[in-house]
């Protein structure tokens, strides 16, 4: 993955920064690199630095350049930030990240909020909220019952999504984590 991202970055560097889609592509590359560093390399600081870079690239894009590619790059960054918060033991950050992702959705172009990916995000956000509640619901004490209810709601969401796209690897991956964290741990 790293070698492919290296090739993509070399190509992206030859393009003008203000060219349509370039900021989003550079941000996506930084986001994907953060996930490789987080999950593949078990790096500690690099994932956050790469996510900060992706955020800076997205923020620098003019409002007129914020097309579908830009919104998808922003969406992927928010999901990567949630993964980092969970994996790095910073679950206290989850509510703020979910709130940011939901605020981002308010600016999405017409029709995007009704798409499959938006419904998938809702299920993923519910899963992450369950992780947070399990640890912090009551003044730093977890609330197992409330967390379980959120995991069950997320499970129903994932099941509905899988009824639409039975073999979608992204949904299967997230549904498996919900099951593991909600019912095995």
mmCIF file of C-alpha atoms in Angstrom:
data_model
loop_
_atom_site.group_PDB
_atom_site.id
_atom_site.type_symbol
_atom_site.label_atom_id
_atom_site.label_comp_id
_atom_site.label_asym_id
_atom_site.label_seq_id
_atom_site.Cartn_x
_atom_site.Cartn_y
_atom_site.Cartn_z
ATOM 1 C CA UNK A 1 0.000 0.000 0.000
ATOM 2 C CA UNK A 2 2.817 2.370 0.872
ATOM 3 C CA UNK A 3 4.527 1.824 -2.481
ATOM 4 C CA UNK A 4 1.286 2.536 -4.340
ATOM 5 C CA UNK A 5 0.740 5.695 -2.313
ATOM 6 C CA UNK A 6 4.337 6.749 -3.085
ATOM 7 C CA UNK A 7 3.607 6.443 -6.813
ATOM 8 C CA UNK A 8 0.344 8.347 -6.471
ATOM 9 C CA UNK A 9 2.023 11.122 -4.492
ATOM 10 C CA UNK A 10 4.734 11.526 -7.135
ATOM 11 C CA UNK A 11 2.041 11.964 -9.778
ATOM 12 C CA UNK A 12 0.005 14.332 -7.594
ATOM 13 C CA UNK A 13 3.032 16.537 -6.955
ATOM 14 C CA UNK A 14 3.224 17.272 -10.700
ATOM 15 C CA UNK A 15 -0.292 18.725 -10.689
ATOM 16 C CA UNK A 16 -1.193 22.281 -9.691
ATOM 17 C CA UNK A 17 -2.583 22.438 -6.148
ATOM 18 C CA UNK A 18 -5.603 24.443 -7.314
ATOM 19 C CA UNK A 19 -6.545 21.933 -10.023
ATOM 20 C CA UNK A 20 -9.958 20.317 -9.436
ATOM 21 C CA UNK A 21 -9.686 17.227 -7.287
ATOM 22 C CA UNK A 22 -5.983 17.558 -6.457
ATOM 23 C CA UNK A 23 -6.465 18.724 -2.859
ATOM 24 C CA UNK A 24 -8.926 15.888 -2.257
ATOM 25 C CA UNK A 25 -6.562 13.327 -3.789
ATOM 26 C CA UNK A 26 -3.636 14.561 -1.702
ATOM 27 C CA UNK A 27 -5.799 14.519 1.425
ATOM 28 C CA UNK A 28 -6.966 10.982 0.660
ATOM 29 C CA UNK A 29 -3.383 9.863 0.217
ATOM 30 C CA UNK A 30 -2.441 11.317 3.612
ATOM 31 C CA UNK A 31 -5.511 9.687 5.185
ATOM 32 C CA UNK A 32 -4.691 6.292 3.664
ATOM 33 C CA UNK A 33 -1.078 6.650 4.794
ATOM 34 C CA UNK A 34 -2.342 7.348 8.315
ATOM 35 C CA UNK A 35 -4.300 4.095 8.261
ATOM 36 C CA UNK A 36 -1.294 2.147 6.987
ATOM 37 C CA UNK A 37 0.829 3.687 9.733
ATOM 38 C CA UNK A 38 -1.834 3.005 12.356
ATOM 39 C CA UNK A 39 -2.852 -0.534 11.457
ATOM 40 C CA UNK A 40 0.084 -1.802 9.434
ATOM 41 C CA UNK A 41 3.068 -0.221 11.127
ATOM 42 C CA UNK A 42 1.582 0.305 14.604
ATOM 43 C CA UNK A 43 3.089 3.790 14.533
ATOM 44 C CA UNK A 44 2.231 6.151 17.365
ATOM 45 C CA UNK A 45 2.669 9.752 16.190
ATOM 46 C CA UNK A 46 2.690 9.419 12.416
ATOM 47 C CA UNK A 47 -1.043 8.662 11.960
ATOM 48 C CA UNK A 48 -2.090 11.862 13.721
ATOM 49 C CA UNK A 49 0.455 13.938 11.774
ATOM 50 C CA UNK A 50 -0.818 12.502 8.502
ATOM 51 C CA UNK A 51 -4.431 13.131 9.483
ATOM 52 C CA UNK A 52 -3.542 16.704 10.431
ATOM 53 C CA UNK A 53 -1.929 17.079 7.004
ATOM 54 C CA UNK A 54 -5.083 15.755 5.322
ATOM 55 C CA UNK A 55 -7.209 18.188 7.344
ATOM 56 C CA UNK A 56 -4.959 21.100 6.340
ATOM 57 C CA UNK A 57 -5.159 20.129 2.669
ATOM 58 C CA UNK A 58 -8.945 19.925 2.808
ATOM 59 C CA UNK A 59 -9.289 23.193 4.713
ATOM 60 C CA UNK A 60 -7.086 24.960 2.159
ATOM 61 C CA UNK A 61 -9.397 24.040 -0.723
ATOM 62 C CA UNK A 62 -11.559 26.946 -1.783
ATOM 63 C CA UNK A 63 -15.303 26.462 -1.279
ATOM 64 C CA UNK A 64 -15.736 26.354 -5.054
ATOM 65 C CA UNK A 65 -13.327 23.419 -5.283
ATOM 66 C CA UNK A 66 -15.270 21.324 -2.785
ATOM 67 C CA UNK A 67 -16.761 18.798 -5.154
ATOM 68 C CA UNK A 68 -17.814 15.168 -4.607
ATOM 69 C CA UNK A 69 -14.170 14.093 -4.358
ATOM 70 C CA UNK A 70 -13.531 16.662 -1.637
ATOM 71 C CA UNK A 71 -16.553 15.564 0.408
ATOM 72 C CA UNK A 72 -15.554 11.902 0.086
ATOM 73 C CA UNK A 73 -12.006 12.723 1.211
ATOM 74 C CA UNK A 74 -13.436 14.590 4.216
ATOM 75 C CA UNK A 75 -15.707 11.645 5.036
ATOM 76 C CA UNK A 76 -12.824 9.180 4.863
ATOM 77 C CA UNK A 77 -10.692 11.430 7.065
ATOM 78 C CA UNK A 78 -13.399 11.547 9.750
ATOM 79 C CA UNK A 79 -13.638 7.738 9.757
ATOM 80 C CA UNK A 80 -9.844 7.459 10.002
ATOM 81 C CA UNK A 81 -9.854 9.925 12.904
ATOM 82 C CA UNK A 82 -12.371 7.724 14.707
ATOM 83 C CA UNK A 83 -10.185 4.661 14.090
ATOM 84 C CA UNK A 84 -7.202 6.526 15.507
ATOM 85 C CA UNK A 85 -9.129 7.661 18.595
ATOM 86 C CA UNK A 86 -10.186 4.080 19.286
ATOM 87 C CA UNK A 87 -6.868 2.398 18.521
ATOM 88 C CA UNK A 88 -4.747 4.934 20.380
ATOM 89 C CA UNK A 89 -6.820 4.671 23.539
ATOM 90 C CA UNK A 90 -8.344 8.135 23.116
ATOM 91 C CA UNK A 91 -11.987 7.140 23.140
ATOM 92 C CA UNK A 92 -12.817 10.351 25.005
ATOM 93 C CA UNK A 93 -12.391 12.103 21.620
ATOM 94 C CA UNK A 94 -15.101 10.019 19.935
ATOM 95 C CA UNK A 95 -18.162 12.212 20.687
ATOM 96 C CA UNK A 96 -16.416 15.303 19.305
ATOM 97 C CA UNK A 97 -15.328 13.458 16.163
ATOM 98 C CA UNK A 98 -18.829 12.063 15.582
ATOM 99 C CA UNK A 99 -20.250 15.562 16.048
ATOM 100 C CA UNK A 100 -17.786 16.936 13.484
ATOM 101 C CA UNK A 101 -18.711 14.219 10.994
ATOM 102 C CA UNK A 102 -22.397 14.988 11.454
ATOM 103 C CA UNK A 103 -21.756 18.724 11.091
ATOM 104 C CA UNK A 104 -19.810 18.004 7.899
ATOM 105 C CA UNK A 105 -22.870 16.231 6.534
ATOM 106 C CA UNK A 106 -24.877 19.459 6.766
ATOM 107 C CA UNK A 107 -22.691 20.884 3.982
ATOM 108 C CA UNK A 108 -22.941 17.837 1.714
ATOM 109 C CA UNK A 109 -24.358 18.439 -1.764
ATOM 110 C CA UNK A 110 -27.993 17.583 -2.389
ATOM 111 C CA UNK A 111 -28.695 13.883 -2.440
ATOM 112 C CA UNK A 112 -25.413 12.778 -0.850
ATOM 113 C CA UNK A 113 -26.904 12.506 2.647
ATOM 114 C CA UNK A 114 -29.423 9.914 1.426
ATOM 115 C CA UNK A 115 -26.811 7.636 -0.124
ATOM 116 C CA UNK A 116 -25.697 4.253 1.118
ATOM 117 C CA UNK A 117 -22.446 5.710 2.483
ATOM 118 C CA UNK A 118 -24.341 8.146 4.717
ATOM 119 C CA UNK A 119 -26.382 5.313 6.198
ATOM 120 C CA UNK A 120 -23.181 3.323 6.657
ATOM 121 C CA UNK A 121 -21.662 6.301 8.468
ATOM 122 C CA UNK A 122 -24.666 6.399 10.798
ATOM 123 C CA UNK A 123 -24.067 2.754 11.744
ATOM 124 C CA UNK A 124 -20.333 3.340 12.182
ATOM 125 C CA UNK A 125 -20.954 6.408 14.333
ATOM 126 C CA UNK A 126 -23.354 4.419 16.520
ATOM 127 C CA UNK A 127 -20.661 1.722 16.917
ATOM 128 C CA UNK A 128 -18.058 4.282 17.980
ATOM 129 C CA UNK A 129 -20.506 5.961 20.361
ATOM 130 C CA UNK A 130 -21.049 2.529 21.948
ATOM 131 C CA UNK A 131 -17.284 2.200 22.489
ATOM 132 C CA UNK A 132 -17.245 5.599 24.172
ATOM 133 C CA UNK A 133 -20.289 4.915 26.342
ATOM 134 C CA UNK A 134 -18.846 1.583 27.460
ATOM 135 C CA UNK A 135 -15.909 3.464 28.924
ATOM 136 C CA UNK A 136 -17.131 6.960 29.861
ATOM 137 C CA UNK A 137 -20.936 7.161 30.126
ATOM 138 C CA UNK A 138 -21.257 8.039 33.811
ATOM 139 C CA UNK A 139 -18.581 10.511 34.894
ATOM 140 C CA UNK A 140 -15.765 8.329 33.662
ATOM 141 C CA UNK A 141 -17.505 5.058 34.435
ATOM 142 C CA UNK A 142 -18.820 2.969 31.587
ATOM 143 C CA UNK A 143 -22.447 2.038 31.120
ATOM 144 C CA UNK A 144 -22.593 -1.507 29.782
ATOM 145 C CA UNK A 145 -26.373 -1.533 29.275
ATOM 146 C CA UNK A 146 -26.385 1.690 27.264
ATOM 147 C CA UNK A 147 -23.354 0.544 25.251
ATOM 148 C CA UNK A 148 -25.026 -2.782 24.517
ATOM 149 C CA UNK A 149 -28.163 -0.989 23.309
ATOM 150 C CA UNK A 150 -26.043 1.094 20.916
ATOM 151 C CA UNK A 151 -24.213 -2.012 19.664
ATOM 152 C CA UNK A 152 -27.573 -3.705 19.048
ATOM 153 C CA UNK A 153 -28.822 -0.662 17.125
ATOM 154 C CA UNK A 154 -25.601 -0.648 15.095
ATOM 155 C CA UNK A 155 -26.044 -4.363 14.428
ATOM 156 C CA UNK A 156 -29.548 -3.722 13.068
ATOM 157 C CA UNK A 157 -28.166 -0.904 10.906
ATOM 158 C CA UNK A 158 -25.387 -3.118 9.535
ATOM 159 C CA UNK A 159 -27.874 -5.945 8.885
ATOM 160 C CA UNK A 160 -30.096 -3.579 6.879
ATOM 161 C CA UNK A 161 -27.100 -2.393 4.874
ATOM 162 C CA UNK A 162 -26.000 -5.975 4.234
ATOM 163 C CA UNK A 163 -29.510 -6.804 3.017
ATOM 164 C CA UNK A 164 -28.861 -4.223 0.296
ATOM 165 C CA UNK A 165 -25.249 -5.124 -0.408
ATOM 166 C CA UNK A 166 -24.730 -8.597 0.950
ATOM 167 C CA UNK A 167 -21.019 -8.900 0.215
ATOM 168 C CA UNK A 168 -19.878 -5.318 0.689
ATOM 169 C CA UNK A 169 -16.433 -5.678 2.318
ATOM 170 C CA UNK A 170 -16.626 -2.311 4.099
ATOM 171 C CA UNK A 171 -19.928 -3.155 5.726
ATOM 172 C CA UNK A 172 -18.808 -6.675 6.606
ATOM 173 C CA UNK A 173 -15.629 -5.313 8.199
ATOM 174 C CA UNK A 174 -17.470 -2.754 10.317
ATOM 175 C CA UNK A 175 -20.244 -5.207 11.244
ATOM 176 C CA UNK A 176 -17.638 -7.739 12.397
ATOM 177 C CA UNK A 177 -15.959 -5.150 14.633
ATOM 178 C CA UNK A 178 -19.320 -4.199 16.103
ATOM 179 C CA UNK A 179 -19.985 -7.837 16.930
ATOM 180 C CA UNK A 180 -16.511 -8.367 18.385
ATOM 181 C CA UNK A 181 -16.501 -5.235 20.511
ATOM 182 C CA UNK A 182 -20.144 -5.327 21.483
ATOM 183 C CA UNK A 183 -20.750 -8.945 22.228
ATOM 184 C CA UNK A 184 -17.429 -10.745 22.672
ATOM 185 C CA UNK A 185 -15.371 -8.314 24.713
#
